Amino acid sequence: MLRYALLRLLGAIPTLFLVIVLAFLMVHAAPGGPFDDERVLPAEIEENIAAAYHLDEPLHKQFIRYLSGLVHGDLGPSYRYRDHTVGELIGTAFPVSLKLGAMAMLLALVVGVAAGSFAALRRNTLLDRSVMAVAMTGISIPIFVIAPLLVLLLAVRLQWLPAGWSGNVGATKFVLPVIALALPQIAYIARLTRASMIDVLASDFVRTARAQGLGTTAVVRYHALKPALLPVLSYMGPAAAAILTGSVVVEEIFGIPGLGQFFVRGALNRDYTLVLGIVVFYAALVVLLNLVVDILYGVIDPRIRQR
Amino acid sequence: MKALVDIWHRVRRSRSVLVSGGVLAGIVLVALVGPLVSPHDYLQTNFDALLQRPTASGFHLFGTDDLGRDLFVRSMLGVRITILVAVVASIVSLVIGVAYGAIAGYVGGRVDAVMMRFVDTLYALPFIFFVILLMVAFERNFLLIFVAIGAINWLDMARIVRGQTLSLREREFVDAARMTGVSTRDIIRRHIAPNLIGVVIVYVTLTIPQAILVESFLSFLGLGIQEPQTSLGALVHAGVNQMEGASWMLLIPAALLASILLCFNFLGDAMRDVFDSRSSR
């Protein structure tokens, strides 16, 4: 098992390296410098600025400098928020996003698995069809359409929940963002669970369990649920990536001071180092989560480990 | 060509293909013709008619926005651009994916292993962030948006085409071509590629909604299509800012975007069913 985990870990390193190289090259291939749109400065001062940010060095030197900074956990200074390093900005903003994302993921898992299982158990009934129709809609409609519609209905019209973030204390401010973030994932997980549950329910060991006189609840709980959840588990990696992407939009709509908002602001302000740092951070996070899912998969399903 | 005719005959019998295809064709038709017959221009601001409600019989069918511009014309312009970007981006991803997948599948062996390992690696990355990085680094122009979105959606296509090619290359007519001395390049171009048309058409239908999603996501964040041009994503964003007083500015583009995406997804699903039943027969 340890060998399997170590092998997976080693496999993740080239991926991470590829990410860093790609992101670094994209930013540095940009025409013009990061300070071009400011007022015209004397050549000397421009040279000094370039030297201060090491922009005068050849590209490979800059890359090695960036890489060694990364290894030490230093993502460099922000070009726009002059008093902060990129690391500090990520450090303050990420916990907010993490809290939001974790809650959305939990909600998506619980509701998605429950809805998918019920649909599978009542296959081809009205309940099944309506759950699947809703799921299809949930998958098709993007989060930046769902979120404003939720706000319009529940916050502006009915005034049940707060629409914004600032000025609201307590848990209610989390409700709408978390639901908006979770909905597409609920839909996807429900579809996945339904499909794999139908497969599992048709298998021999379930038939044996039924023949021994076990009720539906017991069959599902003790025999069918675990194997049916394997595809859902392997979807956790992509789901995390999707929630990350969604959080960018949700934080923008609800005005939540998380990492996604910093990312969008950074992108609009052309804050090269901040955007580069966040992309590297996001990519590392996704690679890491995929790694965790892979290892978990190995823990749960021994057949995978032997390959 | 025979493959195309064959697919058309199968697709025509599926009700959900006809319904979703029909709705889509309707929306596109109105988007193409509507702005031509409308008395309004998408740029023309009117400060005497800010935020007018939609009226069925009135001057502004979908109302006006916060600058007094006609929302019907702007929405239809948005539909045009959204669909244009999606189609062009899908063609970009089609070209990359088919070339990559056909080469990996046909050459096989170690080349195939390395090429597909690379695809697996890319699958794990949150690509949308790289597109945003591109948008930051370069001037935001139309061409870049097309290419960037196309460049992130080719992975599925590459996988599917590779699988298909692997089975095709074992067929007798490919052996025959190889024996008569046709070069690898020409075999891929003349013998493999034409036989991939069926699969490719089906999967392009599934790529288009993904491309629409990416484009509207970028435009929503202000990183895609720039004013005064517009797309459905940008219109939804403008609607969010005005939703308390003028909900139609949100609801109309949101409904258009949702129905286009829903139709494409239904169409793609139905096409896949049609295709799968064909291959399993």
XYZ file of N, CA and C in Angstrom, chain B residues 47-272:
678
model
N -31.026 57.923 -23.955
C -31.133 58.291 -22.542
C -32.538 58.703 -22.137
N -33.444 58.728 -23.114
C -34.850 58.970 -22.752
C -35.575 57.661 -22.491
N -34.913 56.524 -22.744
C -35.586 55.233 -22.588
C -34.682 54.254 -21.841
N -34.210 54.682 -20.645
C -33.367 53.792 -19.855
C -34.234 52.754 -19.161
N -33.722 51.517 -19.115
C -34.362 50.457 -18.331
C -35.869 50.351 -18.566
N -36.272 50.332 -19.842
C -37.683 50.159 -20.153
C -38.074 48.701 -20.036
N -39.282 48.458 -19.497
C -39.759 47.077 -19.364
C -40.024 46.462 -20.732
N -39.914 45.139 -20.827
C -40.288 44.493 -22.079
C -41.790 44.627 -22.313
N -42.183 44.878 -23.541
C -43.600 44.930 -23.860
C -43.849 44.141 -25.143
N -44.918 43.346 -25.093
C -45.182 42.441 -26.215
C -45.467 43.206 -27.493
N -46.187 44.303 -27.363
C -46.572 45.021 -28.570
C -45.683 46.233 -28.805
N -44.817 46.478 -27.827
C -44.170 47.793 -27.808
C -42.989 47.935 -28.732
N -42.325 49.024 -28.511
C -41.214 49.450 -29.328
C -40.002 48.560 -29.048
N -39.790 48.254 -27.750
C -38.671 47.389 -27.349
C -39.215 46.057 -26.834
N -39.101 45.025 -27.652
C -39.676 43.713 -27.333
C -39.127 43.145 -26.029
N -37.797 43.251 -25.823
C -37.159 42.731 -24.610
C -36.814 43.858 -23.634
N -37.356 45.068 -23.861
C -36.998 46.190 -23.001
C -35.656 46.783 -23.405
N -35.132 47.671 -22.523
C -33.842 48.296 -22.802
C -32.925 48.127 -21.597
N -31.623 48.344 -21.801
C -30.684 48.227 -20.688
C -30.433 49.570 -20.027
N -29.448 49.618 -19.129
C -29.218 50.833 -18.348
C -28.646 51.974 -19.169
N -28.295 51.716 -20.437
C -27.882 52.818 -21.309
C -28.944 53.093 -22.371
N -30.096 52.447 -22.225
C -31.173 52.664 -23.180
C -30.995 51.920 -24.479
N -30.086 50.937 -24.497
C -29.910 50.167 -25.732
C -30.967 49.065 -25.790
N -31.387 48.746 -27.011
C -32.454 47.764 -27.190
C -31.945 46.367 -26.821
N -32.623 45.719 -25.868
C -32.127 44.448 -25.362
C -32.358 43.302 -26.331
N -33.407 43.432 -27.165
C -33.648 42.361 -28.129
C -32.471 42.250 -29.096
N -32.083 43.387 -29.653
C -30.989 43.361 -30.617
C -29.698 42.908 -29.950
N -29.477 43.395 -28.724
C -28.249 43.007 -28.035
C -28.240 41.519 -27.685
N -29.393 41.003 -27.244
C -29.451 39.570 -26.936
C -29.175 38.736 -28.172
N -29.768 39.144 -29.295
C -29.585 38.369 -30.516
C -28.141 38.442 -30.989
N -27.516 39.609 -30.792
C -26.092 39.739 -31.093
C -25.295 38.802 -30.193
N -25.705 38.755 -28.913
C -25.038 37.858 -27.969
C -25.153 36.411 -28.394
N -26.362 36.006 -28.833
C -26.558 34.626 -29.293
C -25.629 34.344 -30.470
N -25.596 35.295 -31.424
C -24.726 35.109 -32.588
C -23.289 34.868 -32.161
N -22.786 35.758 -31.291
C -21.369 35.667 -30.938
C -21.099 34.419 -30.124
N -22.001 34.117 -29.182
C -21.820 32.915 -28.369
C -21.738 31.678 -29.251
N -22.660 31.578 -30.204
C -22.657 30.385 -31.046
C -21.475 30.386 -32.003
N -21.130 31.564 -32.516
C -19.973 31.652 -33.409
C -18.700 31.190 -32.700
N -18.470 31.733 -31.498
C -17.276 31.347 -30.741
C -17.280 29.844 -30.495
N -18.449 29.326 -30.104
C -18.521 27.910 -29.772
C -18.228 27.039 -30.985
N -18.792 27.415 -32.132
C -18.586 26.593 -33.326
C -17.128 26.656 -33.779
N -16.569 27.870 -33.822
C -15.176 27.986 -34.263
C -14.249 27.263 -33.285
N -14.497 27.449 -31.982
C -13.655 26.788 -30.983
C -13.762 25.275 -31.119
N -14.983 24.793 -31.425
C -15.140 23.349 -31.584
C -14.377 22.849 -32.792
N -14.334 23.668 -33.850
C -13.574 23.254 -35.029
C -12.082 23.187 -34.686
N -11.619 24.187 -33.905
C -10.208 24.155 -33.489
C -9.926 22.875 -32.704
N -10.812 22.568 -31.740
C -10.564 21.385 -30.922
C -10.700 20.122 -31.754
N -11.567 20.170 -32.756
C -11.735 19.023 -33.648
C -10.460 18.747 -34.421
N -9.864 19.815 -34.970
C -8.656 19.625 -35.769
C -7.531 19.070 -34.895
N -7.318 19.704 -33.726
C -6.247 19.229 -32.843
C -6.531 17.796 -32.391
N -7.749 17.556 -31.920
C -8.092 16.247 -31.358
C -8.008 15.136 -32.379
N -8.534 15.369 -33.580
C -8.509 14.323 -34.602
C -7.077 14.031 -35.024
N -6.294 15.083 -35.250
C -4.905 14.864 -35.664
C -4.145 14.097 -34.582
N -4.275 14.567 -33.358
C -3.542 13.949 -32.240
C -3.974 12.499 -32.028
N -5.277 12.293 -31.962
C -5.801 10.957 -31.701
C -5.489 9.989 -32.830
N -5.604 10.472 -34.084
C -5.358 9.588 -35.226
C -3.895 9.185 -35.272
N -3.001 10.131 -34.983
C -1.572 9.801 -35.003
C -1.249 8.803 -33.888
N -1.715 9.100 -32.669
C -1.430 8.203 -31.545
C -1.975 6.809 -31.832
N -3.206 6.742 -32.300
C -3.835 5.457 -32.538
C -3.200 4.689 -33.677
N -2.826 5.415 -34.736
C -2.297 4.713 -35.904
C -0.856 4.276 -35.695
N -0.030 5.165 -35.142
C 1.372 4.811 -34.938
C 1.498 3.766 -33.834
N 0.733 3.950 -32.760
C 0.676 2.942 -31.702
C 1.969 2.803 -30.918
N 2.075 1.720 -30.166
C 3.297 1.404 -29.431
C 3.696 2.457 -28.423
N 4.981 2.743 -28.393
C 5.489 3.643 -27.371
C 5.024 5.084 -27.609
N 4.987 5.484 -28.880
C 4.520 6.833 -29.213
C 3.114 7.049 -28.646
N 2.255 6.053 -28.896
C 0.888 6.108 -28.406
C 0.875 6.232 -26.886
N 1.676 5.408 -26.212
C 1.700 5.409 -24.747
C 2.089 6.791 -24.221
N 3.149 7.367 -24.809
C 3.607 8.683 -24.348
C 2.550 9.744 -24.638
N 1.993 9.705 -25.862
C 1.007 10.730 -26.232
C -0.229 10.670 -25.329
N -0.684 9.459 -25.031
C -1.891 9.369 -24.217
C -1.602 9.671 -22.741
N -0.384 9.381 -22.301
C 0.002 9.743 -20.940
C -0.042 11.268 -20.792
N 0.403 11.958 -21.848
C 0.368 13.430 -21.846
C -1.077 13.919 -21.727
N -1.982 13.272 -22.464
C -3.396 13.661 -22.390
C -3.936 13.440 -20.970
N -3.565 12.296 -20.373
C -4.011 12.020 -18.999
C -3.542 13.113 -18.048
N -2.273 13.525 -18.252
C -1.713 14.569 -17.393
C -2.521 15.856 -17.539
N -2.817 16.214 -18.793
C -3.550 17.461 -19.020
C -4.959 17.390 -18.438
N -5.553 16.179 -18.448
C -6.892 16.022 -17.904
C -6.974 16.491 -16.455
N -5.879 16.295 -15.721
C -5.900 16.590 -14.294
C -5.806 18.083 -14.006
N -5.566 18.894 -15.048
C -5.328 20.317 -14.778
C -6.597 21.155 -14.890
N -6.725 22.168 -14.044
C -7.861 23.085 -14.178
C -7.593 24.063 -15.319
N -8.001 23.668 -16.534
C -7.587 24.374 -17.728
C -8.066 25.803 -17.830
N -9.278 26.000 -17.284
C -9.883 27.320 -17.412
C -8.954 28.402 -16.842
N -8.179 28.039 -15.829
C -7.289 29.022 -15.223
C -6.142 29.375 -16.153
N -5.748 28.400 -16.972
C -4.702 28.706 -17.943
C -5.230 29.626 -19.032
N -6.496 29.437 -19.391
C -7.092 30.333 -20.377
C -7.123 31.755 -19.822
N -7.491 31.868 -18.544
C -7.524 33.195 -17.935
C -6.122 33.801 -17.927
N -5.138 32.964 -17.631
C -3.748 33.420 -17.654
C -3.386 33.951 -19.041
N -3.808 33.218 -20.078
C -3.567 33.663 -21.448
C -4.210 35.018 -21.707
N -5.453 35.159 -21.208
C -6.192 36.401 -21.414
C -5.496 37.567 -20.728
N -4.838 37.274 -19.600
C -4.130 38.328 -18.881
C -2.858 38.701 -19.623
N -2.165 37.681 -20.111
C -0.859 37.925 -20.705
C -0.961 38.621 -22.057
N -1.998 38.282 -22.834
C -2.104 38.859 -24.179
C -3.320 39.761 -24.269
N -3.324 40.597 -25.300
C -4.487 41.422 -25.552
C -5.687 40.512 -25.782
N -6.834 40.918 -25.234
C -7.998 40.059 -25.411
C -8.595 40.298 -26.787
N -8.278 39.441 -27.737
C -8.939 39.590 -29.019
C -9.718 38.333 -29.362
N -10.566 38.470 -30.346
C -11.445 37.383 -30.763
C -10.671 36.112 -31.066
N -9.608 36.283 -31.859
C -8.870 35.126 -32.336
C -8.330 34.314 -31.171
N -7.778 35.013 -30.184
C -7.192 34.333 -29.039
C -8.257 33.553 -28.280
N -9.458 34.163 -28.145
C -10.544 33.481 -27.440
C -10.900 32.180 -28.150
N -11.034 32.266 -29.492
C -11.335 31.056 -30.263
C -10.302 29.967 -29.999
N -9.035 30.353 -30.177
C -7.973 29.361 -30.108
C -7.844 28.800 -28.693
N -7.908 29.698 -27.711
C -7.724 29.253 -26.328
C -8.813 28.267 -25.932
N -10.065 28.575 -26.271
C -11.159 27.677 -25.887
C -11.055 26.368 -26.649
N -10.704 26.452 -27.950
C -10.542 25.238 -28.729
C -9.420 24.380 -28.185
N -8.370 25.042 -27.726
C -7.198 24.298 -27.284
C -7.432 23.546 -25.983
N -8.478 23.877 -25.242
C -8.691 23.139 -23.997
C -9.722 22.037 -24.149
N -10.438 22.004 -25.259
C -11.515 21.023 -25.361
C -11.194 19.830 -26.247
N -9.924 19.665 -26.618
C -9.609 18.623 -27.591
C -9.327 17.270 -26.958
N -9.221 17.219 -25.628
C -8.762 15.988 -24.978
C -9.716 14.816 -25.203
N -11.028 15.056 -24.991
C -12.006 13.989 -25.191
C -11.947 13.479 -26.623
N -11.904 14.448 -27.546
C -11.890 14.093 -28.953
C -10.679 13.230 -29.266
N -9.507 13.609 -28.711
C -8.290 12.842 -28.981
C -8.455 11.401 -28.499
N -9.043 11.231 -27.311
C -9.214 9.880 -26.767
C -10.128 9.042 -27.641
N -11.262 9.633 -28.019
C -12.239 8.862 -28.783
C -11.682 8.491 -30.152
N -11.052 9.483 -30.798
C -10.510 9.234 -32.133
C -9.416 8.175 -32.069
N -8.588 8.219 -31.036
C -7.527 7.220 -30.894
C -8.126 5.817 -30.802
N -9.142 5.666 -29.959
C -9.759 4.354 -29.802
C -10.285 3.826 -31.123
N -10.952 4.705 -31.857
C -11.537 4.325 -33.146
C -10.439 3.947 -34.145
N -9.359 4.752 -34.128
C -8.267 4.505 -35.066
C -7.589 3.171 -34.790
N -7.423 2.871 -33.483
C -6.792 1.601 -33.107
C -7.510 0.430 -33.758
N -8.853 0.481 -33.763
C -9.568 -0.647 -34.352
C -9.554 -0.565 -35.877
N -9.547 0.665 -36.410
C -9.561 0.813 -37.875
C -8.286 0.288 -38.517
N -7.163 0.506 -37.828
C -5.904 0.200 -38.507
C -5.680 -1.298 -38.669
N -6.493 -2.101 -37.960
C -6.362 -3.547 -38.129
C -7.186 -4.048 -39.313
N -7.948 -3.151 -39.926
C -8.850 -3.606 -40.993
C -8.098 -3.879 -42.292
N -8.717 -4.708 -43.155
C -8.024 -5.172 -44.351
C -7.655 -4.047 -45.301
N -8.565 -3.071 -45.465
C -8.273 -2.044 -46.478
C -7.068 -1.209 -46.087
N -6.804 -1.085 -44.756
C -5.615 -0.349 -44.339
C -4.376 -1.191 -44.629
N -4.465 -2.488 -44.342
C -3.373 -3.392 -44.687
C -3.062 -3.296 -46.180
N -4.131 -3.337 -46.984
C -3.957 -3.293 -48.431
C -3.236 -2.019 -48.847
N -3.646 -0.892 -48.264
C -3.022 0.386 -48.605
C -1.549 0.361 -48.224
N -1.262 -0.193 -47.044
C 0.120 -0.221 -46.580
C 0.957 -1.084 -47.524
N 0.384 -2.198 -47.960
C 1.146 -3.104 -48.823
C 1.429 -2.494 -50.176
N 0.509 -1.668 -50.664
C 0.763 -1.050 -51.966
C 1.670 0.159 -51.836
N 2.174 0.429 -50.629
C 3.196 1.447 -50.474
C 2.696 2.857 -50.218
N 1.449 3.002 -49.764
C 0.951 4.335 -49.428
C 1.650 4.800 -48.147
N 2.019 6.085 -48.078
C 2.743 6.583 -46.908
C 1.797 6.692 -45.714
N 2.386 6.678 -44.518
C 1.593 6.759 -43.286
C 0.691 7.981 -43.296
N 1.257 9.103 -43.748
C 0.493 10.346 -43.749
C -0.761 10.207 -44.626
N -0.550 9.624 -45.814
C -1.683 9.491 -46.732
C -2.682 8.456 -46.250
N -2.196 7.422 -45.552
C -3.138 6.440 -45.010
C -4.039 7.128 -43.979
N -3.431 7.907 -43.093
C -4.231 8.599 -42.083
C -5.214 9.549 -42.758
N -4.725 10.269 -43.774
C -5.560 11.292 -44.399
C -6.682 10.691 -45.243
N -6.328 9.663 -46.013
C -7.307 9.179 -46.978
C -8.116 7.957 -46.531
N -7.538 7.176 -45.626
C -8.238 5.947 -45.253
C -8.778 5.965 -43.830
N -8.014 6.573 -42.911
C -8.464 6.592 -41.518
C -9.450 7.731 -41.289
N -9.039 8.951 -41.631
C -9.843 10.130 -41.317
C -11.292 10.046 -41.826
N -11.520 9.643 -43.101
C -12.912 9.622 -43.573
C -13.793 8.681 -42.760
N -13.205 7.614 -42.222
C -13.991 6.667 -41.447
C -14.269 7.144 -40.034
N -13.660 8.266 -39.675
C -13.878 8.798 -38.326
C -15.028 9.793 -38.296
N -15.527 10.193 -39.492
C -16.493 11.293 -39.565
C -17.680 11.100 -38.626
N -18.220 9.868 -38.597
C -19.403 9.620 -37.784
C -19.190 9.964 -36.321
N -18.148 9.371 -35.716
C -17.851 9.622 -34.304
C -17.614 11.101 -34.073
N -16.855 11.689 -34.986
C -16.452 13.075 -34.790
C -17.659 13.994 -34.756
N -18.594 13.780 -35.675
C -19.776 14.648 -35.709
C -20.545 14.566 -34.392
N -20.698 13.338 -33.909
C -21.425 13.166 -32.652
C -20.730 13.917 -31.522
N -19.399 13.778 -31.441
C -18.719 14.388 -30.307
C -18.543 15.882 -30.434
N -18.599 16.400 -31.665
C -18.575 17.860 -31.814
C -19.835 18.460 -31.186
N -20.969 17.752 -31.356
C -22.203 18.245 -30.733
C -22.042 18.340 -29.225
N -21.236 17.450 -28.656
C -21.031 17.512 -27.209
C -19.967 18.538 -26.815
N -19.091 18.886 -27.769
C -18.049 19.869 -27.472
C -18.600 21.287 -27.499
N -19.567 21.531 -28.378
C -20.091 22.893 -28.532
C -20.619 23.467 -27.203
N -21.482 22.732 -26.443
C -21.932 23.341 -25.190
C -20.789 23.599 -24.216
N -19.761 22.762 -24.247
C -18.625 23.021 -23.352
C -17.918 24.308 -23.744
N -17.764 24.511 -25.045
C -17.128 25.742 -25.510
C -17.986 26.957 -25.155
N -19.317 26.815 -25.272
C -20.220 27.911 -24.898
C -20.025 28.247 -23.428
N -19.936 27.195 -22.603
C -19.735 27.406 -21.171
C -18.472 28.202 -20.890
N -17.367 27.804 -21.529
C -16.103 28.481 -21.260
C -16.182 29.935 -21.704
N -16.722 30.152 -22.913
C -16.789 31.530 -23.426
C -17.649 32.396 -22.524
N -18.824 31.886 -22.128
C -19.696 32.742 -21.328
C -19.136 32.929 -19.922
N -18.422 31.927 -19.424
C -17.739 32.063 -18.140
C -16.737 33.219 -18.195
N -15.908 33.214 -19.247
C -14.908 34.278 -19.391
C -15.573 35.637 -19.557
N -16.589 35.694 -20.413
C -17.251 36.976 -20.659
C -17.963 37.467 -19.408
N -18.508 36.528 -18.640
C -19.173 36.909 -17.396
C -18.187 37.591 -16.461
N -16.957 37.079 -16.410
C -15.954 37.662 -15.516
C -15.340 38.930 -16.099
N -15.724 39.278 -17.339
C -15.161 40.476 -17.958
C -13.849 40.198 -18.663
N -13.525 38.914 -18.852
C -12.247 38.572 -19.457
C -12.412 38.064 -20.888
N -13.648 37.989 -21.377
C -13.861 37.444 -22.714
C -14.175 38.538 -23.712
N -15.375 38.443 -24.298
C -15.824 39.435 -25.272
C -15.942 40.806 -24.595
N -15.388 41.843 -25.243
C -15.363 43.167 -24.639
C -16.426 44.093 -25.239
N -16.916 45.018 -24.432
C -17.838 46.051 -24.902
C -17.205 46.816 -26.057
N -17.981 47.322 -27.005
C -19.435 47.267 -27.135
C -19.950 45.962 -27.725
N -19.042 45.069 -28.147
C -19.495 43.735 -28.553
C -20.078 43.065 -27.319
N -20.856 42.039 -27.525
C -21.417 41.392 -26.349
C -21.647 39.913 -26.622
N -21.748 39.147 -25.538
C -22.114 37.736 -25.672
C -23.093 37.447 -24.544
N -23.691 36.275 -24.546
C -24.696 35.991 -23.526
C -24.095 36.065 -22.122
N -22.848 35.612 -21.968
C -22.202 35.685 -20.656
C -22.077 37.124 -20.174
N -21.646 38.013 -21.077
C -21.501 39.426 -20.718
C -22.860 40.043 -20.396
N -23.904 39.637 -21.134
C -25.250 40.171 -20.878
C -25.771 39.711 -19.519
N -25.497 38.438 -19.167
C -25.908 37.950 -17.853
C -25.211 38.769 -16.767
N -23.938 39.067 -16.990
C -23.204 39.853 -16.000
C -23.835 41.234 -15.822
N -24.148 41.885 -16.952
C -24.803 43.196 -16.869
C -26.139 43.061 -16.143
N -26.839 41.957 -16.392
C -28.125 41.728 -15.745
C -28.004 41.562 -14.241
N -26.925 40.914 -13.804
C -26.722 40.721 -12.360
C -26.629 42.082 -11.667
N -25.932 43.016 -12.304
C -25.774 44.331 -11.685
C -27.074 45.118 -11.602
N -28.030 44.772 -12.472
C -29.280 45.547 -12.512
C -30.480 44.754 -12.010
N -30.237 43.583 -11.383
C -31.380 42.693 -11.204
C -32.420 43.197 -10.219
N -32.023 44.074 -9.286
C -33.027 44.501 -8.311
C -34.096 45.374 -8.935
N -33.716 46.224 -9.877
C -34.712 47.090 -10.482
C -35.207 46.596 -11.830
N -34.338 45.843 -12.524
C -34.676 45.484 -13.905
C -34.374 44.014 -14.131
N -35.222 43.140 -13.563
C -34.923 41.708 -13.588
C -34.881 41.155 -15.013
N -35.577 41.819 -15.957
C -35.564 41.280 -17.325
C -34.159 41.292 -17.925
N -33.325 42.223 -17.480
C -31.958 42.270 -18.011
C -31.184 41.020 -17.637
N -31.564 40.385 -16.503
C -30.951 39.119 -16.121
C -31.686 37.943 -16.752
N -33.029 37.994 -16.642
C -33.823 36.808 -16.994
C -33.747 36.470 -18.482
N -33.759 37.476 -19.349
C -33.791 37.178 -20.787
C -32.503 36.526 -21.278
N -31.329 37.141 -21.034
C -30.120 36.427 -21.497
C -29.905 35.105 -20.771
N -30.281 35.039 -19.469
C -30.109 33.785 -18.735
C -30.956 32.685 -19.363
N -32.210 33.022 -19.707
C -33.088 32.018 -20.310
C -32.554 31.578 -21.674
N -32.058 32.542 -22.453
C -31.512 32.189 -23.770
C -30.318 31.252 -23.638
N -29.394 31.628 -22.739
C -28.198 30.815 -22.550
C -28.574 29.419 -22.070
N -29.498 29.365 -21.079
C -29.897 28.073 -20.531
C -30.541 27.212 -21.609
N -31.419 27.805 -22.419
C -32.081 26.940 -23.410
C -31.113 26.479 -24.484
N -30.172 27.337 -24.870
C -29.199 26.898 -25.877
C -28.363 25.736 -25.337
N -27.895 25.889 -24.093
C -27.061 24.829 -23.508
C -27.846 23.537 -23.349
N -29.085 23.673 -22.865
C -29.918 22.493 -22.648
C -30.154 21.767 -23.974
N -30.466 22.532 -25.019
C -30.715 21.921 -26.324
C -29.481 21.194 -26.831
N -28.316 21.844 -26.731
C -27.098 21.194 -27.211
C -26.819 19.923 -26.430
N -27.040 19.959 -25.106
C -26.775 18.767 -24.313
C -27.730 17.635 -24.659
N -29.028 17.968 -24.834
C -29.986 16.934 -25.229
C -29.621 16.370 -26.598
N -29.283 17.281 -27.510
C -28.910 16.882 -28.861
C -27.711 15.941 -28.819
N -26.688 16.322 -28.039
C -25.482 15.507 -27.946
C -25.779 14.143 -27.353
N -26.567 14.122 -26.264
C -26.921 12.855 -25.620
C -27.658 11.950 -26.588
N -28.629 12.533 -27.297
C -29.433 11.742 -28.219
C -28.570 11.232 -29.372
N -27.669 12.085 -29.851
C -26.777 11.675 -30.934
C -25.895 10.527 -30.481
N -25.452 10.596 -29.222
C -24.594 9.538 -28.715
C -25.363 8.225 -28.644
